[in-house]
């Protein structure tokens, strides 16, 4: 069975990403786990409950298989959550993230981004302060437009595949996948998008602009941005963040970060 894991912080900022996890588990039949790294005795009690949200939506509290997991193994909370995710064999991770940049990013970093860089499955990152694509009062999922930046063929196909998987999980009846390429049109990679009734594909090519600027300018009317990433594979990425990081710091919708293996050296 497909497994969704919510990386819980035990703050009010958990609610929106957790709601996304509940909604996706509800429509797909997946198992949902809430994972937290904490030694406090009351940690599990402070974690959100899927059943409460389902009842609020007028559904059965037991409709989604749900389990809370308070994990202990390491001094670092990120390492502890990563260990829990490996043990769970999660297929999708969901987490809230602060859109820190500049000196604040250098000083405080982002636990959610650190998790996304170190898992081998997609991570749905929901910036704090946005509503995302799930209606809080009903659990309705709206993925009518999904923006997918495409670069090299391997990364482009990985992003498209992950977007299609999420669309199926959501039971999306009408989706426009917008494929965005930055650079010479002749270098646009060919990708295979599943043929599904109600799903359409459009393509945009732009030049003489930074990738993150092109994404941000077109993300305002999108429900989700899906970006393939190879993590931090250069000094510039470590200092400034990867393209995915830089988009995440400015975007106004959730970002699905899709890991792609680095080429063998």
Tab-separated table of C-alpha atoms in Angstrom:
chain	number	residue	atom	x	y	z
A	1	UNK	CA	0.000	0.000	0.000
A	2	UNK	CA	1.190	3.528	-0.811
A	3	UNK	CA	2.509	5.358	2.260
A	4	UNK	CA	2.369	9.103	2.914
A	5	UNK	CA	4.422	10.547	5.773
A	6	UNK	CA	3.855	13.976	7.286
A	7	UNK	CA	6.922	15.461	8.982
A	8	UNK	CA	5.232	17.035	12.004
A	9	UNK	CA	6.692	20.042	13.825
A	10	UNK	CA	4.020	20.190	16.578
A	11	UNK	CA	3.129	23.787	15.699
A	12	UNK	CA	0.129	25.482	14.094
A	13	UNK	CA	2.124	25.377	10.853
A	14	UNK	CA	1.461	21.623	10.638
A	15	UNK	CA	-2.211	22.013	9.783
A	16	UNK	CA	-2.088	22.863	6.066
A	17	UNK	CA	0.486	20.240	4.995
A	18	UNK	CA	-1.148	17.631	7.240
A	19	UNK	CA	-4.511	18.401	5.642
A	20	UNK	CA	-2.905	17.814	2.234
A	21	UNK	CA	-1.635	14.454	3.461
A	22	UNK	CA	-5.068	13.470	4.776
A	23	UNK	CA	-6.806	14.518	1.554
A	24	UNK	CA	-4.363	12.623	-0.675
A	25	UNK	CA	-4.596	9.522	1.516
A	26	UNK	CA	-8.391	9.803	1.430
A	27	UNK	CA	-8.646	9.948	-2.366
A	28	UNK	CA	-5.932	7.360	-3.056
A	29	UNK	CA	-6.468	4.800	-0.300
A	30	UNK	CA	-2.936	5.350	1.005
A	31	UNK	CA	-1.742	4.898	4.564
A	32	UNK	CA	-0.866	8.102	6.420
A	33	UNK	CA	1.807	8.476	9.073
A	34	UNK	CA	2.615	11.530	11.176
A	35	UNK	CA	6.307	11.472	12.100
A	36	UNK	CA	8.033	13.566	14.739
A	37	UNK	CA	11.449	13.554	16.413
A	38	UNK	CA	10.874	14.330	20.077
A	39	UNK	CA	11.593	12.841	23.469
A	40	UNK	CA	8.700	14.641	25.175
A	41	UNK	CA	6.113	12.326	26.745
A	42	UNK	CA	3.192	14.288	25.291
A	43	UNK	CA	4.514	14.526	21.707
A	44	UNK	CA	1.965	12.074	20.289
A	45	UNK	CA	-0.907	13.869	22.018
A	46	UNK	CA	0.163	17.157	20.424
A	47	UNK	CA	0.209	15.729	16.904
A	48	UNK	CA	-2.766	16.355	14.652
A	49	UNK	CA	-5.299	13.561	14.157
A	50	UNK	CA	-6.501	12.453	10.729
A	51	UNK	CA	-9.818	11.202	12.098
A	52	UNK	CA	-10.723	14.622	13.472
A	53	UNK	CA	-10.174	16.206	10.066
A	54	UNK	CA	-12.153	13.501	8.268
A	55	UNK	CA	-15.109	13.969	10.615
A	56	UNK	CA	-14.924	17.729	9.969
A	57	UNK	CA	-15.260	16.892	6.275
A	58	UNK	CA	-18.326	14.765	6.996
A	59	UNK	CA	-16.560	11.435	6.519
A	60	UNK	CA	-15.773	8.409	8.658
A	61	UNK	CA	-12.895	8.983	11.099
A	62	UNK	CA	-11.467	5.572	10.222
A	63	UNK	CA	-11.579	6.097	6.442
A	64	UNK	CA	-7.811	6.750	6.280
A	65	UNK	CA	-5.408	4.254	7.917
A	66	UNK	CA	-3.446	6.572	10.217
A	67	UNK	CA	-0.620	6.164	12.688
A	68	UNK	CA	1.439	8.560	14.796
A	69	UNK	CA	5.146	7.851	15.088
A	70	UNK	CA	7.342	9.625	17.662
A	71	UNK	CA	10.831	8.476	16.740
A	72	UNK	CA	14.087	8.676	18.674
A	73	UNK	CA	17.508	7.682	17.406
A	74	UNK	CA	19.805	10.643	16.854
A	75	UNK	CA	20.733	13.974	18.403
A	76	UNK	CA	19.776	15.850	15.238
A	77	UNK	CA	16.002	16.050	14.587
A	78	UNK	CA	16.427	15.938	10.803
A	79	UNK	CA	18.520	12.770	11.017
A	80	UNK	CA	15.910	11.288	13.348
A	81	UNK	CA	13.044	12.021	10.943
A	82	UNK	CA	15.077	10.663	8.023
A	83	UNK	CA	15.695	7.451	9.960
A	84	UNK	CA	11.957	7.138	10.625
A	85	UNK	CA	11.129	7.715	6.956
A	86	UNK	CA	13.579	5.017	5.908
A	87	UNK	CA	12.021	2.579	8.360
A	88	UNK	CA	8.521	3.436	7.143
A	89	UNK	CA	9.537	3.174	3.476
A	90	UNK	CA	7.382	6.204	2.765
A	91	UNK	CA	6.425	6.856	-0.873
A	92	UNK	CA	5.625	10.553	-0.386
A	93	UNK	CA	6.705	13.018	2.292
A	94	UNK	CA	4.674	16.127	3.174
A	95	UNK	CA	6.065	19.043	5.183
A	96	UNK	CA	5.655	22.736	5.885
A	97	UNK	CA	8.564	25.016	5.081
A	98	UNK	CA	9.543	28.578	5.902
A	99	UNK	CA	10.510	30.664	2.887
A	100	UNK	CA	13.773	31.835	4.405
A	101	UNK	CA	16.465	33.289	2.189
A	102	UNK	CA	19.613	35.356	2.490
A	103	UNK	CA	21.202	35.583	5.917
A	104	UNK	CA	18.161	34.033	7.658
A	105	UNK	CA	18.476	30.943	5.479
A	106	UNK	CA	22.206	30.719	6.199
A	107	UNK	CA	21.636	31.005	9.952
A	108	UNK	CA	18.439	28.985	10.441
A	109	UNK	CA	18.198	26.795	7.364
A	110	UNK	CA	15.121	24.687	6.681
A	111	UNK	CA	14.454	21.273	8.201
A	112	UNK	CA	11.915	20.505	5.474
A	113	UNK	CA	14.393	21.283	2.695
A	114	UNK	CA	17.059	19.226	4.461
A	115	UNK	CA	14.646	16.288	4.557
A	116	UNK	CA	13.741	16.743	0.879
A	117	UNK	CA	17.429	16.734	-0.103
A	118	UNK	CA	18.037	13.448	1.688
A	119	UNK	CA	15.104	11.222	0.753
A	120	UNK	CA	14.706	9.160	-2.395
A	121	UNK	CA	10.989	9.877	-2.804
A	122	UNK	CA	9.081	13.050	-3.725
A	123	UNK	CA	8.479	15.632	-1.005
A	124	UNK	CA	5.444	17.927	-1.082
A	125	UNK	CA	6.662	21.189	0.446
A	126	UNK	CA	3.953	23.624	1.547
A	127	UNK	CA	5.199	27.149	2.320
A	128	UNK	CA	3.944	28.495	5.631
A	129	UNK	CA	1.094	30.967	5.185
A	130	UNK	CA	-0.460	29.587	1.989
A	131	UNK	CA	-3.633	27.511	1.644
A	132	UNK	CA	-2.324	25.101	-0.981
A	133	UNK	CA	-4.546	22.999	-3.243
A	134	UNK	CA	-6.747	21.346	-0.586
A	135	UNK	CA	-9.858	23.101	0.754
A	136	UNK	CA	-9.635	23.095	4.545
A	137	UNK	CA	-13.407	22.934	5.078
A	138	UNK	CA	-14.152	20.055	2.690
A	139	UNK	CA	-10.929	18.291	1.709
A	140	UNK	CA	-11.605	18.996	-1.966
A	141	UNK	CA	-8.433	18.855	-4.066
A	142	UNK	CA	-7.882	21.350	-6.896
A	143	UNK	CA	-5.021	20.524	-9.264
A	144	UNK	CA	-6.414	22.136	-12.391
A	145	UNK	CA	-3.024	23.596	-13.391
A	146	UNK	CA	0.358	22.029	-12.620
A	147	UNK	CA	3.551	23.803	-13.676
A	148	UNK	CA	6.503	21.543	-14.531
A	149	UNK	CA	9.876	23.103	-15.399
A	150	UNK	CA	11.767	20.724	-17.703
A	151	UNK	CA	15.517	20.665	-18.327
A	152	UNK	CA	17.502	17.549	-19.154
A	153	UNK	CA	15.490	14.539	-20.372
A	154	UNK	CA	15.968	12.358	-17.279
A	155	UNK	CA	14.936	15.069	-14.820
A	156	UNK	CA	12.065	16.214	-17.035
A	157	UNK	CA	10.560	12.728	-17.256
A	158	UNK	CA	10.983	12.185	-13.508
A	159	UNK	CA	9.063	15.401	-12.810
A	160	UNK	CA	6.278	14.501	-15.247
A	161	UNK	CA	5.969	10.993	-13.807
A	162	UNK	CA	5.721	12.364	-10.256
A	163	UNK	CA	3.132	14.947	-11.306
A	164	UNK	CA	1.047	12.243	-12.981
A	165	UNK	CA	1.266	10.023	-9.909
A	166	UNK	CA	0.053	12.859	-7.695
A	167	UNK	CA	-2.744	13.608	-10.154
A	168	UNK	CA	-3.902	9.998	-9.998
A	169	UNK	CA	-3.683	9.975	-6.201
A	170	UNK	CA	-5.815	13.110	-6.071
A	171	UNK	CA	-8.382	11.635	-8.437
A	172	UNK	CA	-7.959	14.757	-10.559
A	173	UNK	CA	-10.521	14.842	-13.363
A	174	UNK	CA	-9.238	17.971	-15.101
A	175	UNK	CA	-5.557	18.916	-15.132
A	176	UNK	CA	-3.464	21.107	-17.398
A	177	UNK	CA	0.194	20.147	-17.212
A	178	UNK	CA	2.218	23.201	-18.231
A	179	UNK	CA	5.707	22.210	-19.389
A	180	UNK	CA	8.117	25.137	-19.008
A	181	UNK	CA	11.506	25.094	-20.744
A	182	UNK	CA	14.105	27.840	-20.382
A	183	UNK	CA	16.690	28.095	-23.159
A	184	UNK	CA	17.054	27.173	-26.813
A	185	UNK	CA	13.781	25.626	-28.045
A	186	UNK	CA	15.846	23.026	-29.911
A	187	UNK	CA	17.019	21.688	-26.546
A	188	UNK	CA	13.519	21.086	-25.196
A	189	UNK	CA	13.389	17.465	-24.013
A	190	UNK	CA	10.677	15.095	-25.162
A	191	UNK	CA	8.594	13.690	-22.330
A	192	UNK	CA	5.786	11.170	-22.121
A	193	UNK	CA	2.688	12.445	-20.352
A	194	UNK	CA	0.028	9.803	-19.610
A	195	UNK	CA	-3.065	10.038	-21.773
A	196	UNK	CA	-5.958	10.461	-19.344
A	197	UNK	CA	-9.415	11.833	-20.106
A	198	UNK	CA	-9.576	15.425	-18.880
A	199	UNK	CA	-5.789	15.849	-18.720
A	200	UNK	CA	-4.161	18.248	-21.191
A	201	UNK	CA	-0.615	19.387	-21.885
A	202	UNK	CA	0.669	22.809	-22.914
A	203	UNK	CA	4.238	23.960	-23.490
A	204	UNK	CA	6.041	27.246	-22.889
A	205	UNK	CA	9.589	28.123	-23.950
A	206	UNK	CA	11.377	31.257	-22.773
A	207	UNK	CA	14.918	32.547	-23.220
A	208	UNK	CA	17.227	35.078	-21.589
A	209	UNK	CA	15.741	34.668	-18.132
A	210	UNK	CA	16.751	32.801	-14.991
A	211	UNK	CA	14.892	29.545	-14.449
A	212	UNK	CA	13.562	30.542	-11.031
A	213	UNK	CA	12.280	33.888	-12.381
A	214	UNK	CA	10.493	32.118	-15.230
A	215	UNK	CA	8.891	29.674	-12.798
A	216	UNK	CA	7.794	32.319	-10.299
A	217	UNK	CA	6.217	34.498	-12.982
A	218	UNK	CA	4.050	31.569	-14.112
A	219	UNK	CA	3.354	29.948	-10.760
A	220	UNK	CA	0.892	32.589	-9.554
A	221	UNK	CA	-2.002	30.905	-11.384
A	222	UNK	CA	-0.790	27.343	-10.743
A	223	UNK	CA	-1.981	24.936	-8.064
A	224	UNK	CA	1.361	23.146	-7.833
A	225	UNK	CA	4.924	23.394	-9.124
A	226	UNK	CA	6.745	20.102	-9.731
A	227	UNK	CA	10.539	20.329	-9.867
A	228	UNK	CA	13.080	17.576	-10.349
A	229	UNK	CA	16.240	18.097	-8.324
A	230	UNK	CA	19.630	16.535	-7.850
A	231	UNK	CA	20.037	18.302	-4.530
A	232	UNK	CA	23.080	20.447	-3.883
A	233	UNK	CA	25.578	19.375	-6.535
A	234	UNK	CA	27.707	22.534	-6.639
A	235	UNK	CA	29.219	25.119	-4.294
A	236	UNK	CA	26.688	27.637	-5.592
A	237	UNK	CA	23.816	25.343	-4.633
A	238	UNK	CA	25.194	24.967	-1.114
A	239	UNK	CA	25.533	28.733	-0.674
A	240	UNK	CA	22.454	29.944	-2.557
A	241	UNK	CA	20.267	26.857	-2.723
A	242	UNK	CA	19.366	24.693	-5.704
A	243	UNK	CA	16.924	25.913	-8.364
A	244	UNK	CA	14.184	24.120	-6.431
A	245	UNK	CA	15.221	25.836	-3.194
A	246	UNK	CA	15.247	29.260	-4.835
A	247	UNK	CA	11.799	28.725	-6.332
A	248	UNK	CA	10.487	27.455	-3.013
A	249	UNK	CA	11.619	30.618	-1.226
A	250	UNK	CA	9.419	32.801	-3.461
A	251	UNK	CA	6.529	30.697	-4.723
A	252	UNK	CA	2.905	31.070	-3.585
A	253	UNK	CA	1.821	27.444	-4.066
A	254	UNK	CA	3.105	24.047	-2.926
A	255	UNK	CA	6.190	22.568	-4.578
A	256	UNK	CA	6.664	18.862	-5.243
A	257	UNK	CA	10.405	18.218	-5.045
A	258	UNK	CA	11.335	15.123	-7.059
A	259	UNK	CA	14.779	13.582	-6.468
A	260	UNK	CA	16.810	12.509	-9.472
A	261	UNK	CA	20.026	10.494	-9.065
A	262	UNK	CA	23.231	12.341	-9.900
A	263	UNK	CA	25.040	11.075	-13.001
A	264	UNK	CA	27.784	8.562	-12.233
A	265	UNK	CA	31.197	10.233	-12.168
